[in-house]
PDB file of N, CA and C in Angstrom:
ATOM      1  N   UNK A   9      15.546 -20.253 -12.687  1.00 55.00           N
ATOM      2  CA  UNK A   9      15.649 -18.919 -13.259  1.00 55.00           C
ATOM      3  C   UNK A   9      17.048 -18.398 -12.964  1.00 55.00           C
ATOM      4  N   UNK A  10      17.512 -18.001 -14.115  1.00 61.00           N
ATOM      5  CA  UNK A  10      19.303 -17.530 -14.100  1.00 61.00           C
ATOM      6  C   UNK A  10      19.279 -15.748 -13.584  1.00 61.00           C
ATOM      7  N   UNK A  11      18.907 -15.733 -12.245  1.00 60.00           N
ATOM      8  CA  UNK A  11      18.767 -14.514 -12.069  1.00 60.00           C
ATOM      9  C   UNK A  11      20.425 -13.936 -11.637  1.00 60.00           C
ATOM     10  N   UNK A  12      20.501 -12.791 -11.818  1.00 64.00           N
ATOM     11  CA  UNK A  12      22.150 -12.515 -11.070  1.00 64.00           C
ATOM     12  C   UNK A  12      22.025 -12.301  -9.562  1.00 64.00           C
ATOM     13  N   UNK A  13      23.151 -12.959  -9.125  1.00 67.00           N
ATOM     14  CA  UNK A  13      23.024 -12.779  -7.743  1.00 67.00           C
ATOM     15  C   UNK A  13      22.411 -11.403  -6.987  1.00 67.00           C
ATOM     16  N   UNK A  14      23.350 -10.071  -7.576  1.00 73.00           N
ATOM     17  CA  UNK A  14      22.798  -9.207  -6.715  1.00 73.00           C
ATOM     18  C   UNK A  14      21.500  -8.689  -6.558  1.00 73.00           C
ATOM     19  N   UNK A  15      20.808  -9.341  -7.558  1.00 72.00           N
ATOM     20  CA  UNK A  15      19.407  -8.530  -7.703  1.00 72.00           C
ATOM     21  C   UNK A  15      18.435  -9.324  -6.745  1.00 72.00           C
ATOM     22  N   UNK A  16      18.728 -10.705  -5.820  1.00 84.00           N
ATOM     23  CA  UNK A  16      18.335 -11.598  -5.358  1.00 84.00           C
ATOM     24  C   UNK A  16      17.577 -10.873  -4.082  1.00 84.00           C
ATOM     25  N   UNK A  17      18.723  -9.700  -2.948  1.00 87.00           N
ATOM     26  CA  UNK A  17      18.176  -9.109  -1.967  1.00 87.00           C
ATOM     27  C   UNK A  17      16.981  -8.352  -2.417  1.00 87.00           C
ATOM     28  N   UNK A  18      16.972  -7.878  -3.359  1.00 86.00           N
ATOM     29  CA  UNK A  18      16.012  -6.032  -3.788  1.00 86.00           C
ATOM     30  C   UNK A  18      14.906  -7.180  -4.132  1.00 86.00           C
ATOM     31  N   UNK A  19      14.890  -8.182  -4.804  1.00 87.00           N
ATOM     32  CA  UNK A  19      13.504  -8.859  -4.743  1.00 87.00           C
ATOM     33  C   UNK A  19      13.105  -9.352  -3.511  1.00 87.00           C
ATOM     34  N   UNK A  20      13.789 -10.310  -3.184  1.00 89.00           N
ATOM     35  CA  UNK A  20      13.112 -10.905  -1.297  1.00 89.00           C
ATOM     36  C   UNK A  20      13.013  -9.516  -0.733  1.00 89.00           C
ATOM     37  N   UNK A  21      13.457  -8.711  -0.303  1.00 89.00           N
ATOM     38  CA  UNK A  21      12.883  -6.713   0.120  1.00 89.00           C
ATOM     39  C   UNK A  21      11.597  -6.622  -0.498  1.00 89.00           C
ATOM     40  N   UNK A  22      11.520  -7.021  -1.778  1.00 88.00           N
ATOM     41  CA  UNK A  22       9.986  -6.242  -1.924  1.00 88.00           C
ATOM     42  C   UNK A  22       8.886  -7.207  -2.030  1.00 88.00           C
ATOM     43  N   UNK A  23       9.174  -8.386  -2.115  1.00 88.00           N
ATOM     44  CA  UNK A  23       8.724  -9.663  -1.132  1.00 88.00           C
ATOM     45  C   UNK A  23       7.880  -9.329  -0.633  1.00 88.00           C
ATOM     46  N   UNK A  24       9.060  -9.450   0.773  1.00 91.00           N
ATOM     47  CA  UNK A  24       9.050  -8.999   2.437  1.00 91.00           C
ATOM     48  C   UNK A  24       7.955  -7.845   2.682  1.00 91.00           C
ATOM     49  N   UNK A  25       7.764  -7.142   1.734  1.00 90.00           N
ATOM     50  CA  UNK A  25       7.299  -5.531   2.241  1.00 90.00           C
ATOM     51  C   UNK A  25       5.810  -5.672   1.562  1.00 90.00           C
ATOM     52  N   UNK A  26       5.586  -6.458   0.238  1.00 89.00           N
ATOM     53  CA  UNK A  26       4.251  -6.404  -0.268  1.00 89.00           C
ATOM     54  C   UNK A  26       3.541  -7.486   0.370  1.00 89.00           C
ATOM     55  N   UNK A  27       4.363  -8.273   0.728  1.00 91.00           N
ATOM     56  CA  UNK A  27       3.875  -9.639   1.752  1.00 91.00           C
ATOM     57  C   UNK A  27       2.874  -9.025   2.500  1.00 91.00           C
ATOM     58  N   UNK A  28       3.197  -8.380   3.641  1.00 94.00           N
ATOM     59  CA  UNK A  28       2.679  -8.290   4.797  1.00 94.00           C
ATOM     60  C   UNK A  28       1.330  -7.919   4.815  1.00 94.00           C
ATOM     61  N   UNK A  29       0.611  -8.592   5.913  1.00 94.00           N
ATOM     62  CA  UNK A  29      -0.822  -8.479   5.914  1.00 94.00           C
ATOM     63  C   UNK A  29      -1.202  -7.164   5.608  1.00 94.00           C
ATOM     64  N   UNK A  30      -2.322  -6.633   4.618  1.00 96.00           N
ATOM     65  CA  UNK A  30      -2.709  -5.401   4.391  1.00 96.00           C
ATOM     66  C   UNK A  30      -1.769  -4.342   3.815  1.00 96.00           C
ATOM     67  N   UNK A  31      -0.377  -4.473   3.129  1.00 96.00           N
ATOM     68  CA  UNK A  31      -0.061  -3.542   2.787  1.00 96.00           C
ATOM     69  C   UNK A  31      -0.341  -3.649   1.386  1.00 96.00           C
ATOM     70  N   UNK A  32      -0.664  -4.379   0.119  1.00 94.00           N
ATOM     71  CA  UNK A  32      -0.832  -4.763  -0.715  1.00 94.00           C
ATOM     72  C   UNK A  32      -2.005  -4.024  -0.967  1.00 94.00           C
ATOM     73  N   UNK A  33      -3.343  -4.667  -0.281  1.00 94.00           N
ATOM     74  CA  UNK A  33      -4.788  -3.923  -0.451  1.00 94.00           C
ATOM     75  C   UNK A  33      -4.526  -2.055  -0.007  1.00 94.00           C
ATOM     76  N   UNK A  34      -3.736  -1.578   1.085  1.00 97.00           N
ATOM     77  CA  UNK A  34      -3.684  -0.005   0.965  1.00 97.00           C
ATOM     78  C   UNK A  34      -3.350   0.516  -0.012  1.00 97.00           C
ATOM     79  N   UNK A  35      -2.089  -0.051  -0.944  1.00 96.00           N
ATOM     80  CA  UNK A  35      -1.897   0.491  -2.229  1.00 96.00           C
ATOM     81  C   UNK A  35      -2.718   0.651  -3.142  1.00 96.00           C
ATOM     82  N   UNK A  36      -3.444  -0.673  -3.263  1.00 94.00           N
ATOM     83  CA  UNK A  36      -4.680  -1.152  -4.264  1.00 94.00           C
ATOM     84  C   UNK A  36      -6.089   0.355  -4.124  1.00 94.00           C
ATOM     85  N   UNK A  37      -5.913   0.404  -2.580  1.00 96.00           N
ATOM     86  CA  UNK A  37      -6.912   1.380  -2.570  1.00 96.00           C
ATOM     87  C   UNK A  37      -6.527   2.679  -3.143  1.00 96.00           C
ATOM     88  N   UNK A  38      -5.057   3.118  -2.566  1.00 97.00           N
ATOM     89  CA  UNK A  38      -4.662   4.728  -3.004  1.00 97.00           C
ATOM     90  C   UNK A  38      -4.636   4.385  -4.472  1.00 97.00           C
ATOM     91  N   UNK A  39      -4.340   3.567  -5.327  1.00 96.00           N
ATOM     92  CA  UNK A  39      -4.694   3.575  -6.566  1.00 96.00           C
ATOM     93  C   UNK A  39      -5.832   4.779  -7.059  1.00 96.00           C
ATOM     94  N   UNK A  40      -6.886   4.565  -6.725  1.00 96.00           N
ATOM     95  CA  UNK A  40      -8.027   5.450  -7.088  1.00 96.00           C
ATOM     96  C   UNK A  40      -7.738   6.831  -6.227  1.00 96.00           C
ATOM     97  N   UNK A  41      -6.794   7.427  -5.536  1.00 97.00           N
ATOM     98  CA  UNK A  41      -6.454   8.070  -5.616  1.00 97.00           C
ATOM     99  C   UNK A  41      -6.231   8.798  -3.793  1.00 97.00           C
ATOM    100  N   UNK A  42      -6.248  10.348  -3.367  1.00 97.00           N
ATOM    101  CA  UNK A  42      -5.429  10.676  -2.135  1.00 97.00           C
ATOM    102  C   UNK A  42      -6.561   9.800  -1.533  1.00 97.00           C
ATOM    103  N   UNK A  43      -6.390   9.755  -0.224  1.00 98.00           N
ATOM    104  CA  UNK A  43      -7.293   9.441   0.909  1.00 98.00           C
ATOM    105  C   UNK A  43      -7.244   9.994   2.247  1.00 98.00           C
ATOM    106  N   UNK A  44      -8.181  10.362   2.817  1.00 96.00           N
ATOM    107  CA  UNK A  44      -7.479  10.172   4.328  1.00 96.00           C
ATOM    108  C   UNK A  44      -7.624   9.187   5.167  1.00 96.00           C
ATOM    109  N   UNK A  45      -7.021   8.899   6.393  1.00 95.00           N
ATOM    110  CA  UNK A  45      -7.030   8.050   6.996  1.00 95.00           C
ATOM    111  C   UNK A  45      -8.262   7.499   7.595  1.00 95.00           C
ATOM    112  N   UNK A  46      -9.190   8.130   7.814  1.00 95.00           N
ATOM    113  CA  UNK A  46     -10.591   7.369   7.871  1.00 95.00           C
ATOM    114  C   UNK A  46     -11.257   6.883   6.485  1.00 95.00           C
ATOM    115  N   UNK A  47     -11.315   7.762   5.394  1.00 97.00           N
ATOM    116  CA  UNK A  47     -11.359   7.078   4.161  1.00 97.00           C
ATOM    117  C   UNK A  47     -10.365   5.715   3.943  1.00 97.00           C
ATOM    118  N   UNK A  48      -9.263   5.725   4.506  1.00 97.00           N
ATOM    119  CA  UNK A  48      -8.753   4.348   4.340  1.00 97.00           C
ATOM    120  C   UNK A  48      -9.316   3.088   4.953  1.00 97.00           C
ATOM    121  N   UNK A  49      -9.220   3.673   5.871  1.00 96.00           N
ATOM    122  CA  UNK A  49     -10.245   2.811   7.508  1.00 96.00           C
ATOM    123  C   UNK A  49     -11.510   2.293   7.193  1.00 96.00           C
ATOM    124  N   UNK A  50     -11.902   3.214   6.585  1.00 97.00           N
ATOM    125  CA  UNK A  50     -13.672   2.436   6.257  1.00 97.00           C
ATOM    126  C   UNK A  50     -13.430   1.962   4.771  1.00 97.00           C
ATOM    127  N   UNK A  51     -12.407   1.724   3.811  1.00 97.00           N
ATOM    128  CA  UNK A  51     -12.446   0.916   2.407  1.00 97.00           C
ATOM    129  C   UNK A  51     -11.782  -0.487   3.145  1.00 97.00           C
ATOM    130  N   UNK A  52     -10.927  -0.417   4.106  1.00 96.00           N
ATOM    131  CA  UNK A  52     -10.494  -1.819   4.359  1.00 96.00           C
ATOM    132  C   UNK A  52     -11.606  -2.014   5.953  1.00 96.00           C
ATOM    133  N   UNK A  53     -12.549  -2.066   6.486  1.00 94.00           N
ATOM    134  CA  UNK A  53     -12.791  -2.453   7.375  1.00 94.00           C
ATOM    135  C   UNK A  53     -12.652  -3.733   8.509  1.00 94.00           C
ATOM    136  N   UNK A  54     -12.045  -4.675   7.973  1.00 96.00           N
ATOM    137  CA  UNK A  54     -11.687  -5.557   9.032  1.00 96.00           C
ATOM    138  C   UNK A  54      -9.681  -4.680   9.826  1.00 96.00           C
ATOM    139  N   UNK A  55      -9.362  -4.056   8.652  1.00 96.00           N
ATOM    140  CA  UNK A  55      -7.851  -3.713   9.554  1.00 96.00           C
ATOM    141  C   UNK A  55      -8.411  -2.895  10.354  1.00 96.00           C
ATOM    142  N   UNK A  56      -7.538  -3.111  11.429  1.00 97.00           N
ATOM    143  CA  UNK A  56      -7.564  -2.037  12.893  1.00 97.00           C
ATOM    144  C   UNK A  56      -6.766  -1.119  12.621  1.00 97.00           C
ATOM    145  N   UNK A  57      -7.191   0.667  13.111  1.00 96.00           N
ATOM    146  CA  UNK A  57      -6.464   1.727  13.231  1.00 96.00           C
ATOM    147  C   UNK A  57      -5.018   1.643  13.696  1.00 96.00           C
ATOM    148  N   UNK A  58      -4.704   0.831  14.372  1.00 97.00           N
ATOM    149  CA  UNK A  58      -3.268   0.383  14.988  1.00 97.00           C
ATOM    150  C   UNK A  58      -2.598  -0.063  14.109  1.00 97.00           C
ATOM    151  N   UNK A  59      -3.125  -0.808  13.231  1.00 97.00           N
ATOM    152  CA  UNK A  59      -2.494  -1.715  12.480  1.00 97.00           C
ATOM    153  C   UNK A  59      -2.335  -0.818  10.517  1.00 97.00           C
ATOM    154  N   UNK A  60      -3.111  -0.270  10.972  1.00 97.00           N
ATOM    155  CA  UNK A  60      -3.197   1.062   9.340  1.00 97.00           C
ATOM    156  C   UNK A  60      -2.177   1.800   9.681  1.00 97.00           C
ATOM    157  N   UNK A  61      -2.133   2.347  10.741  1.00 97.00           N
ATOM    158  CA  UNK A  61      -0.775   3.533  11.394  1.00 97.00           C
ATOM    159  C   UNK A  61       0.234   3.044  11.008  1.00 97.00           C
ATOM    160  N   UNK A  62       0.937   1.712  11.249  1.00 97.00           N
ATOM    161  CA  UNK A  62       1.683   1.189  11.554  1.00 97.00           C
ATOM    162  C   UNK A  62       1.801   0.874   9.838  1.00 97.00           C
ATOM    163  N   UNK A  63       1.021   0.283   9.000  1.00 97.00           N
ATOM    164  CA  UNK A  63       1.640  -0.416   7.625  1.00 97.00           C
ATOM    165  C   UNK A  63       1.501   0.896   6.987  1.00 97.00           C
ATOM    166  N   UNK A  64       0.801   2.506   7.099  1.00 98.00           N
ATOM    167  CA  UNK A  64       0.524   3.591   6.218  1.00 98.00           C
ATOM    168  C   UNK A  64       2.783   4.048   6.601  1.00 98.00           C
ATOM    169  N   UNK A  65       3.036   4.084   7.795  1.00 97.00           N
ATOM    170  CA  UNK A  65       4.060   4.371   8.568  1.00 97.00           C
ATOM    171  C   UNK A  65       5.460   3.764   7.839  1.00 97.00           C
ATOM    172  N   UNK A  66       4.661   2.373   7.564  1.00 96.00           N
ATOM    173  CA  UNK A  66       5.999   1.410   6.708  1.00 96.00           C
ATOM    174  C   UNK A  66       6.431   2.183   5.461  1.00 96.00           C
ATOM    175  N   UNK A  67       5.267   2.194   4.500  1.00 97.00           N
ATOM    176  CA  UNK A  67       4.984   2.577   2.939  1.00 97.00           C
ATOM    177  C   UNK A  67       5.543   4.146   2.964  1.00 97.00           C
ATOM    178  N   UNK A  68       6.017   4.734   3.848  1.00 98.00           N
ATOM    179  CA  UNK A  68       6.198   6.205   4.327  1.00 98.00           C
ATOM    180  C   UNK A  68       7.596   5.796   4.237  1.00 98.00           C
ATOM    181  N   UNK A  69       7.746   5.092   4.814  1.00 97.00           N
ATOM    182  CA  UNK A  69       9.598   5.196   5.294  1.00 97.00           C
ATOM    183  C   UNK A  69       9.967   4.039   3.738  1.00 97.00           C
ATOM    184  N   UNK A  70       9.753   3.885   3.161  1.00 96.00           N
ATOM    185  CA  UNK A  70       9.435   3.286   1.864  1.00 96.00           C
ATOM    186  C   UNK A  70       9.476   4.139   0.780  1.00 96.00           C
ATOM    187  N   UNK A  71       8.955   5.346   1.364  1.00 97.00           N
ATOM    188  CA  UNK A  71       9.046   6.019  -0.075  1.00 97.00           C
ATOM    189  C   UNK A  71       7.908   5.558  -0.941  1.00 97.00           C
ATOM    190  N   UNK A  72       6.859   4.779  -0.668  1.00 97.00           N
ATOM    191  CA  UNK A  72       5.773   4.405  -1.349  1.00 97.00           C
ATOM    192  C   UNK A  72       4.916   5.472  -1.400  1.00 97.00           C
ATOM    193  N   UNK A  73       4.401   5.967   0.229  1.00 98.00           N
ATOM    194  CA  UNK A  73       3.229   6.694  -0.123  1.00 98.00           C
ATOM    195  C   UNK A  73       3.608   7.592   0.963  1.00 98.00           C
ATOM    196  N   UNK A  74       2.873   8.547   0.956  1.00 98.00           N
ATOM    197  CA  UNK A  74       3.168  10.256   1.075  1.00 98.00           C
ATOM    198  C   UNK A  74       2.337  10.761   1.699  1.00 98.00           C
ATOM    199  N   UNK A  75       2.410  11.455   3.071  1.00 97.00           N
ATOM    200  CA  UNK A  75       1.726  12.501   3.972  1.00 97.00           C
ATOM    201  C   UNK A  75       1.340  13.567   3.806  1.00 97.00           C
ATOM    202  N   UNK A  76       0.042  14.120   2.960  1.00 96.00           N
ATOM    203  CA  UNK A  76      -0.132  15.709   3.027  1.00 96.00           C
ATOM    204  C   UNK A  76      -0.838  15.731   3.712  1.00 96.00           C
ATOM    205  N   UNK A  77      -0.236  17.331   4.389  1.00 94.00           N
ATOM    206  CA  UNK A  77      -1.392  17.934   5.509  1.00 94.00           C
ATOM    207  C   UNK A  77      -2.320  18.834   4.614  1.00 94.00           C
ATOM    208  N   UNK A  78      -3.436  19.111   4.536  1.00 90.00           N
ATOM    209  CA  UNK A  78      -4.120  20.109   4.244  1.00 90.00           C
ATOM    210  C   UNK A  78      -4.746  21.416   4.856  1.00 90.00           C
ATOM    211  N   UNK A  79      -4.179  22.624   4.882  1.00 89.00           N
ATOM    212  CA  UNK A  79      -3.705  23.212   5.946  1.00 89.00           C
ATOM    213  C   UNK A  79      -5.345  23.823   6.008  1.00 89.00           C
ATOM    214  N   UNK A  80      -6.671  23.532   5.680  1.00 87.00           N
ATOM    215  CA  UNK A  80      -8.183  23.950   6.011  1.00 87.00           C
ATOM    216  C   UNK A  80      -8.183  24.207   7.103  1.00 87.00           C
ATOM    217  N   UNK A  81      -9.029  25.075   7.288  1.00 87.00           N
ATOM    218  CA  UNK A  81      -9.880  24.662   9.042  1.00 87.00           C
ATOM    219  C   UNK A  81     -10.592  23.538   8.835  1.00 87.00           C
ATOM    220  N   UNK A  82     -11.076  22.335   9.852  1.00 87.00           N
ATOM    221  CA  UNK A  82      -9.746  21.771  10.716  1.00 87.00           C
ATOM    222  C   UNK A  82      -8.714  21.262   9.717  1.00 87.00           C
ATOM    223  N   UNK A  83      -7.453  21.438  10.384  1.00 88.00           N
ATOM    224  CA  UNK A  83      -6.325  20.906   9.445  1.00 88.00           C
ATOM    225  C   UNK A  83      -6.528  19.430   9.169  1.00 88.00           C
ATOM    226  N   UNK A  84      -6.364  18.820   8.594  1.00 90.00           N
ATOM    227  CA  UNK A  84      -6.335  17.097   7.733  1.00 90.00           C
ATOM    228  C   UNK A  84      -5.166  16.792   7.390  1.00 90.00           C
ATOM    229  N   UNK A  85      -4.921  15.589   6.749  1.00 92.00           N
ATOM    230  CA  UNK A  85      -3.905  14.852   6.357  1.00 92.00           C
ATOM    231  C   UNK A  85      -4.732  13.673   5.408  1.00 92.00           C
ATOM    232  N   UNK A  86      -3.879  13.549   4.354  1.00 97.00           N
ATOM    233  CA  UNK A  86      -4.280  12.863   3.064  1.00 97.00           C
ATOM    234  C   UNK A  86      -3.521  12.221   2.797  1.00 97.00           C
ATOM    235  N   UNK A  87      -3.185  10.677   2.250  1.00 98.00           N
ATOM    236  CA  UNK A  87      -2.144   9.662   1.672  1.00 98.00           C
ATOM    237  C   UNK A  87      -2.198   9.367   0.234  1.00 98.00           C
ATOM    238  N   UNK A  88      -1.599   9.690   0.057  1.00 98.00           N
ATOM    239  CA  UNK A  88      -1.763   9.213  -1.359  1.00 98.00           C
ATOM    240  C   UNK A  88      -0.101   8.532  -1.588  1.00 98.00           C
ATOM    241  N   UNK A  89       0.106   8.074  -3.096  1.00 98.00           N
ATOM    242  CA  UNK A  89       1.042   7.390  -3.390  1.00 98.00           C
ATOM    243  C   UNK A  89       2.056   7.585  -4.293  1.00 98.00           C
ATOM    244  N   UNK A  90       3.475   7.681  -4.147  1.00 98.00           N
ATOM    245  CA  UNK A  90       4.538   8.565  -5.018  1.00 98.00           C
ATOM    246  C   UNK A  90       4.354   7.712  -5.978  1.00 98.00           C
ATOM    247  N   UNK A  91       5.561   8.406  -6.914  1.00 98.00           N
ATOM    248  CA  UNK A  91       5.525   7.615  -7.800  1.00 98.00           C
ATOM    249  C   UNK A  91       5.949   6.482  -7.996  1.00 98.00           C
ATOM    250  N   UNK A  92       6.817   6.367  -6.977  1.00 97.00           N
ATOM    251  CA  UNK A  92       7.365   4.649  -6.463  1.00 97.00           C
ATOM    252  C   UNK A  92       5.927   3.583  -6.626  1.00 97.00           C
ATOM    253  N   UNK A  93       4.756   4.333  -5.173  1.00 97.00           N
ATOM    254  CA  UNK A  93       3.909   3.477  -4.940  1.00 97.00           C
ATOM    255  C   UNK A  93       3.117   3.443  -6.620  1.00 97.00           C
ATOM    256  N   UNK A  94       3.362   4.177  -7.052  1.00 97.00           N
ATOM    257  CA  UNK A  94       2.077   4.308  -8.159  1.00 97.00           C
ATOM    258  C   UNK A  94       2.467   2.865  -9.144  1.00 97.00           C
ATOM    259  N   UNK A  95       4.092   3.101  -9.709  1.00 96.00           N
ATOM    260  CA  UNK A  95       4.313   1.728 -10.185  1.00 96.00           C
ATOM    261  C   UNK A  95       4.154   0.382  -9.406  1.00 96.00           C
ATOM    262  N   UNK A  96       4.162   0.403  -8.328  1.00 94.00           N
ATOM    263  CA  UNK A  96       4.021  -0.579  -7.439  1.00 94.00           C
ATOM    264  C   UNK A  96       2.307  -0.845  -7.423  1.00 94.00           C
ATOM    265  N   UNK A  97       1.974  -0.058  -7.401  1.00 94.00           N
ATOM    266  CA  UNK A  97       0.246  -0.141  -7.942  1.00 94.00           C
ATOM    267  C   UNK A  97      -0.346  -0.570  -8.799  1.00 94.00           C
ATOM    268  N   UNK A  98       0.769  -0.201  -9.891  1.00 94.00           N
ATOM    269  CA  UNK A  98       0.312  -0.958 -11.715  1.00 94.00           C
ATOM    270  C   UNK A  98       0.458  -2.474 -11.555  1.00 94.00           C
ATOM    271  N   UNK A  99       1.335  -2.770 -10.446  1.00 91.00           N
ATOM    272  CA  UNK A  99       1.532  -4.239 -10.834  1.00 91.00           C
ATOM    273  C   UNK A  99       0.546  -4.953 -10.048  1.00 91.00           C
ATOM    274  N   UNK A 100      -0.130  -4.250  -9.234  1.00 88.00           N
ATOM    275  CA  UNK A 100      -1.254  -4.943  -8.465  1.00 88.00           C
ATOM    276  C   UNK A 100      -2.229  -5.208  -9.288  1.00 88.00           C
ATOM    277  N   UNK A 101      -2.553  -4.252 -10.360  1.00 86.00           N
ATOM    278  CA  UNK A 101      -3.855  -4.586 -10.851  1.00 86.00           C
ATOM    279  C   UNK A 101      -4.061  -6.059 -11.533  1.00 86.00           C
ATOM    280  N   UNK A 102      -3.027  -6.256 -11.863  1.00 91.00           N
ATOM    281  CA  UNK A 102      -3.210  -8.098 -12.864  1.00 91.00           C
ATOM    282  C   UNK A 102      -3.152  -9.105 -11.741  1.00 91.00           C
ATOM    283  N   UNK A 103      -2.664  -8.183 -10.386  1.00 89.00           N
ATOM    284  CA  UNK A 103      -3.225  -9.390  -9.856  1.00 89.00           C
ATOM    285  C   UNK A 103      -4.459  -9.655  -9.027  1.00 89.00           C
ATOM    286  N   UNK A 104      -5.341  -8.435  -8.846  1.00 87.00           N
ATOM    287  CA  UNK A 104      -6.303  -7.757  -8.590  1.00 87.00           C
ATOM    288  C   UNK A 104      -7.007  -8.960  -9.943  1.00 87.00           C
ATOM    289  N   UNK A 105      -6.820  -8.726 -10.884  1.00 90.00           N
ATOM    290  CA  UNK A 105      -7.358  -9.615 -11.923  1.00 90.00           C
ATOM    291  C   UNK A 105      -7.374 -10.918 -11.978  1.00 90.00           C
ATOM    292  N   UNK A 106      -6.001 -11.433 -11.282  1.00 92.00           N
ATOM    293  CA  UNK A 106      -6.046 -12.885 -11.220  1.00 92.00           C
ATOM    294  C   UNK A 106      -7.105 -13.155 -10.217  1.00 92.00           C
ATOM    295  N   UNK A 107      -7.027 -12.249  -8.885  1.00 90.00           N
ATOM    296  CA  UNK A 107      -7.759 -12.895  -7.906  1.00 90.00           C
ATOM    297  C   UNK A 107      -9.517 -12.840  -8.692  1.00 90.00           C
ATOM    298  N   UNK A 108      -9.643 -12.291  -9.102  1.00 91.00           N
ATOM    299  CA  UNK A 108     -11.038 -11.903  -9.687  1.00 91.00           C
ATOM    300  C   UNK A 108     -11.422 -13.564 -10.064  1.00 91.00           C
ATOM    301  N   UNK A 109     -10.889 -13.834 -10.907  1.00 93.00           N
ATOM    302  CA  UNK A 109     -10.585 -15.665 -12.237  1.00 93.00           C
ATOM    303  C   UNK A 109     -10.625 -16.506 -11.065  1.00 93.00           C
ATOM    304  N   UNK A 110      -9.069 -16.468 -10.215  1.00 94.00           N
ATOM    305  CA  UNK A 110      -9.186 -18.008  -9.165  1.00 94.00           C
ATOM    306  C   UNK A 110      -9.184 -18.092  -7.966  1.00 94.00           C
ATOM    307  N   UNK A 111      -9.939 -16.737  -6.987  1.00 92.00           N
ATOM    308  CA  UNK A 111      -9.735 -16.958  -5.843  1.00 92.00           C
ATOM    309  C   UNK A 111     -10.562 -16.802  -5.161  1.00 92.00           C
ATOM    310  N   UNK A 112     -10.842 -17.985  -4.262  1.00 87.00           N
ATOM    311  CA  UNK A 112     -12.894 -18.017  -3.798  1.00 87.00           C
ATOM    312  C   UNK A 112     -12.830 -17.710  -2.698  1.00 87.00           C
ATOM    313  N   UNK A 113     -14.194 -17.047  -2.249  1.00 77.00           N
ATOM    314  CA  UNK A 113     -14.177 -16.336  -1.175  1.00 77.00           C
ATOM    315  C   UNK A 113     -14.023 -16.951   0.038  1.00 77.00           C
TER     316      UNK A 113
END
């Protein structure tokens, strides 16, 4: 593939970043829309709270997905996904689809 050199880093970057265990499926989830962090917690149940902090934390400093507080009694916090993550979301779904076709449990 005759790609141009400079565009070589910004792909291995988003690689690198959709690679990583569980950040792929959090997007997949904010897809359907805000969440909070126990709503995240109980749609992925095998990730650990340590490990959600930490990849919700990445996608933050990413510019993917987004911290609202909701200022109720008790105050909350909700994630949902900019518009960065949102395109980054569209492209999950076909593969959300592939896995559906060839990938056994």
């Amino acid at each position: 593939m005759d790609e141009p050199k400079d565009i070589q880093p910004k792909v291995e970057k988003s690689f690198e970043l959709i690679g990583k265990k569980w950040t792929g499926l959090i997007i997949y989830v904010l897809m359907s829309g805000p969440k909070r962090f126990s709503e995240l917690n109980e749609s992925i149940p095998a990730l650990s709270r340590r490990l959600l902090t930490e990849r919700i934390k990445e996608l933050e400093d990413h510019g993917i997905v987004v911290r609202n507080v909701i200022p109720d009694r008790p105050i909350r916090s909700e994630y949902s996904l900019t518009q960065k993550g949102t395109e980054l979301g569209k492209i999950l779904g076909p593969i959300s689809q592939w896995a559906e076709s060839w990938v056994q449990d």
